[in-house]
Every structure is written in C-alpha cells, then in structure tokens.
Amino acid sequence: GKVHDPQNPIRSSTIAAAKSGSRLSIFIPRSSLIQRMHQWTAVAWRVFMTNIVPSLRSVLTSGTFWIVSLAHAGGSMVRSSERILGTYIRDTSGGTISEEKAG
C-alpha cells in the first residue's frame, strides 16, 4: 500500500450515500426506545469492530510499541527505586550523606 493512505478508509458507498443526501438505513427512526437503543448499540459495535479493533491490533503487534513501552516502564521503575533508596540511604547514614547526594 501507499505510505500516506488511511489505515481504515471510508467505504465509497458511505461517501456516495452522504453526497446524495439519502439517509442510511441504520439511521431510520423507529418507534420504540428499545429498538433505538438496540440500533445505536449495533452501530457502536460496528464502529468499534471496523475502526478501533484493527487499529489496536496494529499497535499491539508493533515491535516499536513494545520497545518504547518497556523502556518507559523501566525508566519509571528506576526513578521510583532511586527515590526510595535515596531516602533509605539518607536516613541510615547517620547524617554523613546530605539530602542532595542521597537523591
């Protein structure tokens, strides 16, 4: 595929229906509140499955994502442990190590 093409392009039938001004069948009003709730749930599920799931799958299968995630998690652990160990060293040094040197 081309580099700058969208990952999940809009279907040409949807674009044609929007341009012609016709209403899509999923947006026809129904009399019952339960039917409308079911209708919007079905639309939301379809959007989730056709747009969000493929994008998540693409991100979660990317090696770059996992490398950056592990680097971020490792950096956070180092900062947290440095803060904890710095306090411990300062408290147990009997005043020989200053607060700045302990971290």
PDB file of C-alpha atoms in Angstrom:
ATOM      1  CA  GLY A   1       0.000   0.000   0.000  1.00  0.00           C
ATOM      2  CA  LYS A   2       0.918   3.594  -0.209  1.00  0.00           C
ATOM      3  CA  VAL A   3       2.597   5.276   2.746  1.00  0.00           C
ATOM      4  CA  HIS A   4       0.036   8.040   3.315  1.00  0.00           C
ATOM      5  CA  ASP A   5      -3.176   6.087   2.648  1.00  0.00           C
ATOM      6  CA  PRO A   6      -5.525   5.849   5.657  1.00  0.00           C
ATOM      7  CA  GLN A   7      -5.418   2.614   7.610  1.00  0.00           C
ATOM      8  CA  ASN A   8      -9.211   2.199   7.605  1.00  0.00           C
ATOM      9  CA  PRO A   9     -10.588   4.192   4.667  1.00  0.00           C
ATOM     10  CA  ILE A  10     -14.242   5.220   4.499  1.00  0.00           C
ATOM     11  CA  ARG A  11     -16.233   2.995   2.164  1.00  0.00           C
ATOM     12  CA  SER A  12     -17.188   4.588  -1.159  1.00  0.00           C
ATOM     13  CA  SER A  13     -20.840   3.524  -0.641  1.00  0.00           C
ATOM     14  CA  THR A  14     -20.975   5.557   2.576  1.00  0.00           C
ATOM     15  CA  ILE A  15     -19.494   8.604   0.848  1.00  0.00           C
ATOM     16  CA  ALA A  16     -21.937   8.234  -2.063  1.00  0.00           C
ATOM     17  CA  ALA A  17     -24.919   7.971   0.298  1.00  0.00           C
ATOM     18  CA  ALA A  18     -23.772  11.073   2.199  1.00  0.00           C
ATOM     19  CA  LYS A  19     -23.308  13.068  -1.022  1.00  0.00           C
ATOM     20  CA  SER A  20     -26.692  12.078  -2.441  1.00  0.00           C
ATOM     21  CA  GLY A  21     -28.434  13.186   0.741  1.00  0.00           C
ATOM     22  CA  SER A  22     -30.113   9.835   1.247  1.00  0.00           C
ATOM     23  CA  ARG A  23     -30.367   8.582   4.761  1.00  0.00           C
ATOM     24  CA  LEU A  24     -28.553   5.414   5.684  1.00  0.00           C
ATOM     25  CA  SER A  25     -30.825   2.572   6.725  1.00  0.00           C
ATOM     26  CA  ILE A  26     -29.248   2.428  10.201  1.00  0.00           C
ATOM     27  CA  PHE A  27     -30.462   5.984  10.933  1.00  0.00           C
ATOM     28  CA  ILE A  28     -34.169   5.481  10.157  1.00  0.00           C
ATOM     29  CA  PRO A  29     -36.108   6.427  13.300  1.00  0.00           C
ATOM     30  CA  ARG A  30     -38.133   3.646  14.938  1.00  0.00           C
ATOM     31  CA  SER A  31     -40.993   3.956  17.354  1.00  0.00           C
ATOM     32  CA  SER A  32     -39.643   2.031  20.301  1.00  0.00           C
ATOM     33  CA  LEU A  33     -36.929   3.275  22.639  1.00  0.00           C
ATOM     34  CA  ILE A  34     -35.608  -0.275  22.972  1.00  0.00           C
ATOM     35  CA  GLN A  35     -35.344  -0.586  19.193  1.00  0.00           C
ATOM     36  CA  ARG A  36     -33.434   2.716  19.041  1.00  0.00           C
ATOM     37  CA  MET A  37     -31.103   1.607  21.819  1.00  0.00           C
ATOM     38  CA  HIS A  38     -30.504  -1.673  20.018  1.00  0.00           C
ATOM     39  CA  GLN A  39     -29.887   0.217  16.782  1.00  0.00           C
ATOM     40  CA  TRP A  40     -27.291   2.571  18.313  1.00  0.00           C
ATOM     41  CA  THR A  41     -25.641  -0.315  20.140  1.00  0.00           C
ATOM     42  CA  ALA A  42     -25.305  -2.150  16.841  1.00  0.00           C
ATOM     43  CA  VAL A  43     -23.833   0.961  15.185  1.00  0.00           C
ATOM     44  CA  ALA A  44     -21.397   1.497  18.069  1.00  0.00           C
ATOM     45  CA  TRP A  45     -20.355  -2.163  17.942  1.00  0.00           C
ATOM     46  CA  ARG A  46     -19.835  -1.983  14.174  1.00  0.00           C
ATOM     47  CA  VAL A  47     -17.714   1.167  14.525  1.00  0.00           C
ATOM     48  CA  PHE A  48     -15.698  -0.459  17.306  1.00  0.00           C
ATOM     49  CA  MET A  49     -15.073  -3.636  15.317  1.00  0.00           C
ATOM     50  CA  THR A  50     -14.262  -1.933  11.993  1.00  0.00           C
ATOM     51  CA  ASN A  51     -12.188   1.003  13.269  1.00  0.00           C
ATOM     52  CA  ILE A  52     -10.871   0.533  16.786  1.00  0.00           C
ATOM     53  CA  VAL A  53     -10.036  -3.195  16.824  1.00  0.00           C
ATOM     54  CA  PRO A  54      -7.874  -3.104  13.661  1.00  0.00           C
ATOM     55  CA  SER A  55      -6.039  -0.029  14.975  1.00  0.00           C
ATOM     56  CA  LEU A  56      -5.408  -1.662  18.352  1.00  0.00           C
ATOM     57  CA  ARG A  57      -4.259  -4.849  16.645  1.00  0.00           C
ATOM     58  CA  SER A  58      -1.857  -2.820  14.525  1.00  0.00           C
ATOM     59  CA  VAL A  59      -0.396  -1.004  17.536  1.00  0.00           C
ATOM     60  CA  LEU A  60      -0.140  -4.089  19.762  1.00  0.00           C
ATOM     61  CA  THR A  61       1.642  -6.136  17.097  1.00  0.00           C
ATOM     62  CA  SER A  62       4.217  -3.401  16.523  1.00  0.00           C
ATOM     63  CA  GLY A  63       7.655  -4.163  17.931  1.00  0.00           C
ATOM     64  CA  THR A  64       8.393  -0.457  18.287  1.00  0.00           C
ATOM     65  CA  PHE A  65       5.399  -0.035  20.611  1.00  0.00           C
ATOM     66  CA  TRP A  66       6.665  -2.768  22.935  1.00  0.00           C
ATOM     67  CA  ILE A  67      10.242  -1.463  22.956  1.00  0.00           C
ATOM     68  CA  VAL A  68       9.070   2.056  23.875  1.00  0.00           C
ATOM     69  CA  SER A  69       6.634   0.639  26.466  1.00  0.00           C
ATOM     70  CA  LEU A  70       9.331  -1.434  28.163  1.00  0.00           C
ATOM     71  CA  ALA A  71      11.765   1.487  28.116  1.00  0.00           C
ATOM     72  CA  HIS A  72       9.159   3.741  29.723  1.00  0.00           C
ATOM     73  CA  ALA A  73       8.300   1.136  32.364  1.00  0.00           C
ATOM     74  CA  GLY A  74      11.985   0.566  33.106  1.00  0.00           C
ATOM     75  CA  GLY A  75      12.619   4.291  33.462  1.00  0.00           C
ATOM     76  CA  SER A  76       9.688   4.638  35.840  1.00  0.00           C
ATOM     77  CA  MET A  77      10.969   1.762  37.973  1.00  0.00           C
ATOM     78  CA  VAL A  78      14.453   3.267  38.149  1.00  0.00           C
ATOM     79  CA  ARG A  79      13.071   6.671  39.209  1.00  0.00           C
ATOM     80  CA  SER A  80      10.864   5.102  41.889  1.00  0.00           C
ATOM     81  CA  SER A  81      13.588   2.874  43.288  1.00  0.00           C
ATOM     82  CA  GLU A  82      16.083   5.757  43.256  1.00  0.00           C
ATOM     83  CA  ARG A  83      13.653   7.865  45.283  1.00  0.00           C
ATOM     84  CA  ILE A  84      13.076   5.066  47.803  1.00  0.00           C
ATOM     85  CA  LEU A  85      16.743   4.061  48.089  1.00  0.00           C
ATOM     86  CA  GLY A  86      17.846   7.703  48.361  1.00  0.00           C
ATOM     87  CA  THR A  87      15.575   8.237  51.333  1.00  0.00           C
ATOM     88  CA  TYR A  88      16.753   4.978  52.908  1.00  0.00           C
ATOM     89  CA  ILE A  89      20.460   5.851  52.450  1.00  0.00           C
ATOM     90  CA  ARG A  90      19.954   9.357  53.858  1.00  0.00           C
ATOM     91  CA  ASP A  91      18.072   8.023  56.892  1.00  0.00           C
ATOM     92  CA  THR A  92      20.577   5.254  57.641  1.00  0.00           C
ATOM     93  CA  SER A  93      23.792   7.194  57.006  1.00  0.00           C
ATOM     94  CA  GLY A  94      23.719   8.940  60.345  1.00  0.00           C
ATOM     95  CA  GLY A  95      23.928  12.375  58.742  1.00  0.00           C
ATOM     96  CA  THR A  96      27.111  11.747  56.746  1.00  0.00           C
ATOM     97  CA  ILE A  97      25.268  11.857  53.410  1.00  0.00           C
ATOM     98  CA  SER A  98      23.348  15.021  52.595  1.00  0.00           C
ATOM     99  CA  GLU A  99      19.830  15.048  51.149  1.00  0.00           C
ATOM    100  CA  GLU A 100      21.159  16.289  47.763  1.00  0.00           C
ATOM    101  CA  LYS A 101      23.681  13.433  47.473  1.00  0.00           C
ATOM    102  CA  ALA A 102      21.156  10.801  48.567  1.00  0.00           C
ATOM    103  CA  GLY A 103      18.766  11.765  45.779  1.00  0.00           C
TER     104      GLY A 103
END
